[in-house]
Amino acid sequence: MPLTRLLNFNRCVKLIKLTIFRKRFLNFSNSRYKSDLTSKQKMTVDLKFNAKLTQADPHFKPVLIIGQLRHLNILKFSDIKLKLEPRVTEETFTKAVACLHPSPTDKISLYLDVASLAAVPLKCSRHNTPSRAHAITRLVKNNTLNVNEENVVIVCERSDLFASACAVVRAFPLYSRKTANNPNARVTNSDTDIKNANDNFGKTLVNVEFIVVEKNGTIARNELDAVDLKCLQEVEKAIRLTARIIDTPCNEMNVDNFVEEIKRIARELNCESTIIRGEQLRERGFGGIYGVGKGAAVPPALVLLSHEPKGAQETIALVGKGIVYDTGGLSIKGKTAMPGMKRDCGGAAAILGAFYAAVKCDFKQNLHAIFCLAENSVGPLATRPDDIHTLYSGRTVEINNTDAEGRLVLADGVCYAQKDLKANIILDMATLTGAQAIATGKYHGAILTNSEEWEVKSLEAGRKSGDLLAPIIYCPELHFPEFASAIADMKNSVADRNNAQSSCAGLFVGAHLGFDYPGIWIHVDMAAPVHFGERATGYGVALLLTLFGNHTNCSMLQEIASNDSEPPTKRVCRD
């Protein structure tokens, strides 16, 4: 046999032997990691944030190290050896870093498949998050092993720590109804207490730890303080709560179920709550929420959670669109457009998660969360095109499209925030328009606001949190005429769908506040980034905590939030 062929043959044999060894090792390791579980129990994930690196042999506790290449090049083996020894040598680590060529990402194994090093994209444009949060989520999702205990180490600057932590959280959704090896997934519609996906018998623990790179290129030696750790742990719960609600189908997450979720959070936070349901909505003038939800078997609701600490001077209201399922009503959606409409409650779910985390982080100002909950269904009582409803603002709306329902429920919610709660900052969040993805893309929510200064703040909060935003046009004098009606104050859907559709939809909501509203109004349309593929992302929680982070006691949030203590004066319309 020629020498070259012999050498190639020997290389192939070695490669096959190595592959067999790796498979046997992983099978052996997994069996050891799961030794306390039966073969029919499913592993679910708990996340734990640690103040500093903890010692762990990757042979028993796998580790995934993620960072920007420039940060990994700064890293010395002495900085990371707690997670790698005795399996990885300094020489192996140094050579592995030199071999990384992210395009856009890259990953290399340091020790079989249980110790890995990954690099996020090199480039980051001004409309992206410097944390490269989306790449971090994909790397964690694709390269963690779901064993008994493992570690994720993020190498980043402190300004990117919060966004990076949230990115890791998004890789571990809670909801599942797969029956294989999961007895708790076998639920029926008659179950009154449906178990959460994290109630399964088996648990896997993912330790999330950070190596912080200072601005001067040195490695920070101080640990994360207890307040910051508590913040990260509460945000983890909030993002996963939000994603779980969005992932849950309407037969398990109807209006009743959503109300129970809110009541559970109210009990945990010891917050006041108000619930207005069914015919009470009609009697009290909430014609938008009532009109959208009256055709469904489960009646609609407006739910309020309030946090009012002593000494508060500002009143912030967060309003969420909670359409638990959207058939389109009598203007029914097509067969390919309807699947996925369980996610139409994404705005309300994000508001619930953000409210929970904000209160847990000792929010210092008055904070109200308003949930506009309904199922947009088809039935004998469903709203018809041509019907006219009077909303909580007192303005009348001619219905020309029952599939433009989100703006109706939000209009009632923001007016309630203004009239009853006297909020001076009102932010509504909704999966409002399919056109949002056309306007700002799959990764960026759209922001519409009457304040240029708060638009800038919100865009910066998006970059710092990983929940990206892009602005859409605020110009009511040119766009609101699209809603003109001959017999009511307005129609609910535009005449020309090619004229700034996402802006127009948001302006419908703002019109019920009044375009002369003296406070700050912010509208976030997040129809596209609410999910990635078939999974919810928990979008919105990190954004809101960053935007209002200076009202918490968490130094990490205060550092990335605006330093303004007073709401800025909005830019008024020029004559």
XYZ file of C-alpha atoms in Angstrom:
575
model
C 0.000 0.000 0.000
C 1.479 3.455 -0.911
C 2.626 5.540 2.060
C 0.106 8.372 1.466
C -2.816 5.951 1.286
C -1.562 4.207 4.435
C -1.374 7.523 6.300
C -4.887 8.486 5.180
C -6.167 5.059 6.203
C -4.587 5.413 9.650
C -6.111 8.884 10.067
C -9.566 7.485 9.217
C -9.161 4.667 11.728
C -8.135 7.118 14.433
C -11.080 9.383 13.611
C -13.541 6.486 13.796
C -12.065 5.337 17.113
C -12.250 8.872 18.500
C -15.874 9.223 17.414
C -16.803 5.909 19.029
C -14.963 6.910 22.214
C -16.732 10.279 22.363
C -20.141 8.659 21.937
C -19.374 6.083 24.600
C -18.054 8.788 26.904
C -21.125 10.966 26.478
C -23.454 8.012 27.020
C -21.486 7.036 30.111
C -21.394 10.616 31.372
C -25.099 11.173 30.781
C -25.910 7.974 32.624
C -23.863 9.220 35.562
C -25.403 12.691 35.454
C -28.867 11.119 35.475
C -28.122 8.354 37.952
C -30.704 9.701 40.384
C -33.454 9.627 37.772
C -35.398 6.835 36.196
C -35.159 6.385 32.451
C -38.717 7.621 31.989
C -38.317 10.983 33.723
C -37.750 14.131 31.673
C -35.090 16.685 32.505
C -36.208 20.304 32.890
C -33.951 23.266 33.461
C -33.316 25.458 36.485
C -31.030 28.450 35.994
C -28.751 29.765 38.732
C -26.652 32.914 38.491
C -23.437 32.845 40.514
C -21.480 35.811 41.849
C -18.157 34.393 40.639
C -16.683 31.390 38.886
C -17.159 28.167 40.801
C -14.822 25.217 40.495
C -16.132 22.397 38.322
C -14.476 19.515 36.500
C -15.997 19.517 32.969
C -15.822 15.715 32.972
C -18.679 15.803 35.490
C -20.154 19.285 34.877
C -19.853 20.359 31.222
C -18.969 23.961 30.474
C -19.665 26.276 27.533
C -17.608 29.492 27.421
C -18.946 32.283 25.176
C -17.521 35.694 24.349
C -16.379 38.128 21.725
C -13.073 37.114 20.173
C -11.328 40.289 21.396
C -12.395 39.442 24.954
C -11.399 35.792 24.683
C -7.950 36.894 23.494
C -7.584 38.971 26.671
C -8.558 35.990 28.805
C -5.708 34.135 30.470
C -5.890 30.486 31.363
C -5.563 31.439 35.027
C -8.829 33.383 34.695
C -10.805 30.344 33.526
C -8.937 27.307 34.852
C -11.517 26.767 37.635
C -13.936 25.571 34.938
C -11.456 23.519 32.899
C -8.895 21.788 35.068
C -7.755 19.039 35.146
C -9.118 18.145 31.700
C -7.842 21.112 29.685
C -4.295 22.437 29.713
C -3.187 26.025 29.204
C -1.645 25.070 25.852
C -4.912 23.546 24.606
C -6.895 26.585 25.697
C -4.486 29.056 24.062
C -4.445 27.132 20.775
C -8.247 26.840 20.791
C -8.685 30.610 21.119
C -6.248 31.104 18.230
C -8.289 28.700 16.075
C -11.585 30.575 16.487
C -12.729 32.314 13.303
C -16.334 33.462 13.833
C -18.310 33.915 10.623
C -20.691 34.818 12.113
C -20.076 32.473 15.086
C -17.611 29.694 15.769
C -17.250 26.955 18.364
C -14.401 24.633 19.230
C -14.239 21.710 21.619
C -11.596 21.850 24.335
C -12.307 18.435 25.817
C -14.518 16.092 23.807
C -17.955 17.759 23.761
C -18.155 18.668 27.438
C -15.845 21.692 27.476
C -16.366 24.099 24.589
C -15.343 27.592 23.592
C -17.576 29.737 21.361
C -17.180 33.157 19.763
C -20.047 35.499 18.862
C -20.006 37.622 15.677
C -17.133 40.059 15.209
C -19.193 42.894 13.759
C -22.039 44.787 15.386
C -23.840 47.608 13.586
C -25.374 50.616 15.310
C -28.835 49.022 15.132
C -27.713 45.850 16.889
C -27.065 45.127 20.544
C -23.333 45.202 21.424
C -23.943 42.115 23.557
C -24.719 40.047 20.409
C -27.623 38.653 22.452
C -29.279 36.770 19.586
C -26.078 34.877 18.818
C -25.625 34.001 22.504
C -29.121 32.514 22.660
C -28.501 30.357 19.587
C -25.114 29.150 20.852
C -26.522 28.191 24.253
C -29.562 26.505 22.747
C -27.466 24.447 20.318
C -24.544 23.544 22.564
C -25.857 22.792 26.046
C -26.264 19.090 26.804
C -29.317 18.918 29.122
C -27.463 16.820 31.691
C -27.762 16.857 35.452
C -25.599 19.959 35.954
C -23.652 22.127 33.542
C -22.153 25.599 33.250
C -22.368 28.558 30.902
C -19.674 31.210 31.267
C -20.130 34.564 29.526
C -17.057 36.743 28.923
C -18.238 40.320 28.397
C -18.044 43.945 29.472
C -20.202 44.959 32.413
C -22.450 47.078 30.191
C -23.379 43.883 28.284
C -23.824 41.650 31.326
C -27.582 42.148 31.730
C -28.364 41.591 28.040
C -26.097 38.530 27.940
C -27.804 37.030 30.983
C -31.238 37.554 29.429
C -29.966 35.971 26.203
C -28.998 32.807 28.077
C -32.423 32.671 29.749
C -34.221 32.777 26.382
C -32.568 29.499 25.399
C -34.528 27.561 28.033
C -38.308 27.728 27.469
C -40.585 26.082 30.010
C -43.722 24.976 28.185
C -43.945 21.448 26.765
C -46.702 18.943 26.206
C -44.561 16.214 24.655
C -45.740 12.999 26.264
C -42.562 10.961 25.740
C -40.917 10.538 29.152
C -43.102 13.317 30.540
C -46.135 12.113 32.520
C -47.098 15.673 33.468
C -47.665 16.534 29.803
C -50.745 14.306 29.667
C -53.313 16.946 30.500
C -56.863 17.362 29.285
C -59.117 20.346 28.793
C -61.041 19.330 31.926
C -57.986 19.804 34.161
C -58.603 22.807 36.391
C -55.014 23.030 37.586
C -52.753 22.386 34.630
C -49.233 21.710 35.760
C -46.433 23.912 34.528
C -43.693 22.401 32.441
C -41.179 22.985 35.226
C -43.102 20.671 37.591
C -41.521 17.570 36.041
C -39.654 15.105 38.238
C -36.187 15.452 36.693
C -34.201 18.670 36.992
C -31.066 19.869 35.305
C -29.194 22.832 36.743
C -27.443 25.351 34.516
C -25.014 27.600 36.374
C -24.570 30.943 34.611
C -21.373 32.788 35.484
C -19.541 35.835 34.159
C -16.014 37.008 33.536
C -16.238 40.789 33.268
C -13.774 42.640 31.037
C -13.035 46.214 32.101
C -12.841 49.091 29.640
C -9.058 49.123 29.990
C -8.805 45.495 28.888
C -8.229 43.919 32.299
C -10.333 41.261 33.986
C -12.515 42.540 36.834
C -11.778 40.873 40.172
C -14.877 41.972 42.087
C -17.880 39.649 42.370
C -21.449 40.483 41.417
C -23.203 41.866 44.468
C -26.259 40.268 46.067
C -28.686 42.880 44.695
C -27.540 42.338 41.106
C -27.737 38.562 41.523
C -31.261 38.852 42.894
C -32.203 41.054 39.941
C -30.877 38.517 37.428
C -32.682 35.665 39.149
C -36.004 37.550 39.178
C -35.592 38.614 35.541
C -34.959 34.961 34.660
C -38.285 34.016 36.244
C -40.016 36.918 34.499
C -38.745 36.124 30.988
C -39.568 32.431 31.308
C -43.008 33.228 32.761
C -43.687 35.509 29.789
C -42.524 32.932 27.260
C -44.502 30.137 28.942
C -47.761 32.106 28.780
C -47.191 32.919 25.099
C -46.269 29.320 24.204
C -49.359 27.914 25.943
C -52.317 27.284 23.580
C -55.712 28.834 24.203
C -57.303 25.603 25.482
C -54.930 25.989 28.449
C -54.435 29.773 28.456
C -57.835 31.350 27.907
C -58.929 34.545 29.677
C -59.758 32.636 32.870
C -56.313 31.049 32.951
C -54.568 34.352 32.230
C -56.492 36.043 35.041
C -55.354 33.267 37.391
C -51.741 33.865 36.345
C -52.125 37.558 37.190
C -53.783 36.783 40.535
C -50.948 34.406 41.415
C -48.378 37.130 40.713
C -50.454 39.618 42.744
C -50.411 37.265 45.735
C -46.672 36.708 45.438
C -45.982 40.450 45.250
C -48.669 41.384 47.790
C -50.042 43.903 45.274
C -53.516 45.289 44.915
C -55.538 44.004 41.962
C -58.760 45.019 40.246
C -60.730 42.808 37.869
C -63.535 44.045 35.593
C -65.179 41.226 33.623
C -67.939 40.426 31.173
C -71.025 42.617 31.422
C -69.265 44.868 33.913
C -67.070 46.028 31.046
C -70.112 47.057 29.022
C -71.733 48.781 32.000
C -68.593 50.779 32.789
C -68.022 51.863 29.201
C -65.163 49.622 28.075
C -66.700 49.128 24.639
C -63.422 48.097 23.015
C -62.562 45.145 25.260
C -66.193 44.098 25.592
C -66.893 44.331 21.870
C -63.857 42.215 20.941
C -64.432 39.497 23.547
C -68.217 39.174 23.809
C -68.421 36.507 21.111
C -66.196 34.044 23.002
C -67.262 31.343 25.469
C -64.988 32.838 28.158
C -65.821 36.498 28.883
C -63.212 39.256 28.417
C -61.554 41.129 31.274
C -59.611 44.211 32.217
C -57.219 43.475 35.080
C -55.146 46.005 37.005
C -52.109 45.395 39.218
C -50.804 48.342 41.237
C -47.540 48.952 43.071
C -47.610 52.256 44.977
C -44.598 52.685 47.279
C -44.321 55.530 49.769
C -42.576 58.619 48.455
C -43.369 57.930 44.796
C -43.624 61.001 42.599
C -44.158 59.517 39.147
C -46.986 57.300 37.902
C -46.090 54.863 35.150
C -48.745 52.689 33.493
C -47.893 49.646 31.376
C -50.745 48.461 29.145
C -50.669 45.043 27.480
C -52.712 43.593 24.640
C -53.879 40.167 25.807
C -55.766 38.547 22.945
C -55.462 34.926 24.063
C -56.473 33.785 20.587
C -57.223 35.741 17.440
C -59.347 34.079 14.776
C -59.873 37.465 13.174
C -63.520 37.385 14.272
C -66.073 37.528 11.468
C -63.348 39.026 9.263
C -61.774 35.625 9.715
C -58.122 34.885 9.038
C -57.031 32.419 6.353
C -56.013 28.873 7.217
C -52.297 29.669 7.022
C -52.574 32.984 8.909
C -54.353 31.644 11.983
C -51.843 29.119 13.403
C -49.652 30.901 15.917
C -52.344 33.332 17.024
C -51.991 32.014 20.590
C -49.096 34.503 20.666
C -51.429 37.494 20.340
C -51.289 37.860 24.118
C -47.541 38.563 23.927
C -47.849 42.199 24.979
C -49.834 41.415 28.124
C -47.514 38.510 28.986
C -44.470 40.794 28.713
C -46.148 43.433 30.890
C -46.860 40.791 33.545
C -43.247 39.583 33.511
C -41.831 43.116 33.599
C -44.156 44.186 36.424
C -43.174 41.139 38.477
C -39.436 41.740 38.035
C -39.693 45.506 38.602
C -41.520 45.099 41.914
C -39.069 42.387 42.994
C -36.275 44.878 42.251
C -37.898 47.415 44.616
C -39.373 49.790 42.047
C -39.484 53.250 43.630
C -42.297 54.890 41.655
C -45.994 54.159 41.215
C -46.262 51.340 38.702
C -49.518 50.036 37.239
C -49.965 47.092 34.888
C -53.169 46.978 32.862
C -54.106 43.763 31.062
C -56.690 43.958 28.261
C -57.782 40.330 27.920
C -60.146 38.833 25.352
C -60.523 36.037 22.836
C -61.390 37.315 19.368
C -63.748 34.516 18.412
C -66.505 33.713 15.941
C -69.984 33.186 17.345
C -73.565 34.494 17.459
C -72.582 37.377 19.740
C -69.412 38.339 17.861
C -69.005 41.927 16.686
C -70.031 42.446 13.049
C -68.424 44.724 10.507
C -70.577 47.902 10.454
C -71.239 47.720 14.211
C -70.406 50.875 16.158
C -68.850 50.731 19.624
C -68.296 53.495 22.157
C -64.900 53.128 23.797
C -63.793 54.205 27.267
C -62.590 57.499 25.790
C -66.217 58.287 24.877
C -65.379 58.262 21.179
C -67.366 56.119 18.750
C -65.759 53.599 16.393
C -67.265 52.077 13.265
C -65.977 48.529 12.864
C -64.852 47.853 9.312
C -62.465 45.004 10.164
C -62.951 42.709 13.171
C -59.378 41.494 12.715
C -58.140 44.950 13.762
C -59.113 44.192 17.357
C -55.930 44.797 19.323
C -56.113 48.555 18.949
C -59.666 48.511 20.351
C -58.711 46.804 23.599
C -55.542 48.904 23.968
C -57.511 52.121 23.465
C -59.636 51.230 26.492
C -56.523 50.342 28.479
C -54.586 53.552 27.843
C -57.660 55.688 28.553
C -58.135 53.879 31.847
C -54.491 54.665 32.665
C -55.078 58.321 31.895
C -58.544 58.920 33.365
C -58.530 56.653 36.422
C -54.848 56.288 37.299
C -53.628 59.766 36.246
C -50.477 58.258 34.749
C -47.956 60.716 33.317
C -46.058 57.979 31.442
C -48.163 55.452 29.525
C -46.521 52.633 27.586
C -48.564 50.076 25.675
C -47.104 46.886 24.243
C -48.768 44.661 21.689
C -48.421 42.143 18.897
C -50.432 44.653 16.910
C -49.670 44.395 13.186
C -48.231 41.883 10.771
C -46.847 44.924 8.975
C -44.442 45.487 11.886
C -42.130 42.799 10.491
C -42.141 44.622 7.148
C -41.471 47.979 8.807
C -38.735 47.023 11.283
C -37.932 43.329 10.706
C -38.034 40.084 12.686
C -35.660 41.130 15.446
C -36.655 44.759 16.110
C -39.926 45.830 17.659
C -41.411 49.098 16.406
C -41.682 52.155 18.642
C -44.122 55.019 18.098
C -44.135 57.883 20.601
C -45.117 61.519 21.045
C -41.712 62.260 22.609
C -38.515 62.328 20.589
C -36.431 62.175 23.755
C -38.208 59.035 24.947
C -37.852 57.542 21.491
C -34.078 57.931 21.821
C -34.189 56.493 25.355
C -36.200 53.509 24.190
C -33.892 52.764 21.269
C -30.898 52.857 23.614
C -32.722 50.620 26.113
C -33.330 48.148 23.285
C -29.645 47.974 22.425
C -28.614 47.623 26.059
C -31.210 44.955 26.880
C -31.082 42.881 23.683
C -34.804 43.556 23.032
C -34.147 45.670 19.963
C -36.352 48.529 18.778
C -36.545 50.699 15.669
C -38.632 53.872 15.280
C -41.662 54.281 13.065
C -43.142 57.588 11.939
C -45.188 59.651 14.405
C -47.189 62.037 12.237
C -50.894 61.970 13.165
C -51.812 64.959 11.017
C -50.861 63.000 7.877
C -51.791 59.459 8.889
C -54.821 59.573 11.174
C -57.174 60.740 8.361
C -56.949 57.110 7.145
C -59.549 56.281 9.849
C -62.193 58.748 8.634
C -65.825 57.594 8.995
C -69.029 59.177 7.696
C -71.130 58.029 10.660
C -68.778 57.676 13.673
C -65.750 59.431 15.107
C -63.489 56.968 13.317
C -63.202 53.522 11.780
C -60.970 50.903 13.328
C -59.023 49.999 10.178
C -57.282 52.210 7.655
C -58.565 53.053 4.200
C -55.123 52.604 2.615
C -53.104 49.704 4.009
C -50.027 50.891 2.097
C -49.769 54.129 4.084
C -47.561 53.569 7.177
C -49.745 50.729 8.411
C -47.954 50.097 11.711
C -47.838 53.816 12.502
C -51.538 54.180 11.739
C -52.453 51.254 13.988
C -50.552 52.819 16.862
C -52.075 56.244 16.174
C -55.544 54.730 16.608
C -54.567 53.940 20.204
C -53.030 57.384 20.726
C -56.135 59.099 19.352
C -58.147 57.868 22.347
C -55.634 59.471 24.701
C -55.797 62.555 22.525
C -52.927 63.863 20.441
C -52.731 66.790 22.886
C -52.086 64.431 25.827
C -49.508 66.307 27.944
C -47.744 63.212 29.268
C -45.438 60.678 27.641
C -47.060 58.031 25.447
C -45.023 55.136 24.045
C -46.407 52.394 21.816
C -44.370 49.225 21.169
C -45.465 46.838 18.402
C -43.598 43.544 18.849
C -45.534 41.143 16.632
C -42.389 39.645 15.065
C -39.795 39.507 17.893
C -42.353 37.950 20.272
C -41.223 34.599 18.880
C -38.335 32.970 17.059
C -39.440 29.933 15.072
C -42.011 28.032 17.126
C -40.871 29.360 20.503
C -41.682 32.555 22.382
C -38.715 34.763 23.259
C -40.040 36.605 26.307
C -39.441 39.842 24.394
C -40.250 43.040 26.285
C -39.301 42.149 29.852
C -35.631 43.135 29.567
C -36.556 46.199 27.487
C -38.921 47.645 30.095
C -36.600 46.937 33.015
C -33.785 48.727 31.196
C -35.959 51.651 30.122
C -37.124 52.280 33.692
C -34.090 50.798 35.440
C -33.189 54.036 37.219
C -36.337 53.553 39.334
C -35.045 50.262 40.781
C -32.447 49.625 43.481
C -30.345 47.446 41.163
C -27.009 49.099 40.320
C -26.664 46.990 37.171
C -29.971 48.331 35.797
C -29.216 51.872 36.948
C -25.936 51.843 35.044
C -27.548 50.916 31.725
C -30.712 52.990 32.165
C -31.171 56.704 31.550
C -29.867 58.873 34.376
C -32.700 61.394 34.076
C -34.688 61.496 37.286
C -37.554 63.492 35.765
C -39.543 62.689 32.609
C -38.269 64.972 29.818
C -40.445 67.567 28.188
C -41.801 66.055 25.014
C -41.269 67.797 21.701
C -44.561 69.494 20.866
C -46.018 69.825 17.392
C -44.866 73.028 15.712
C -47.459 75.421 14.319
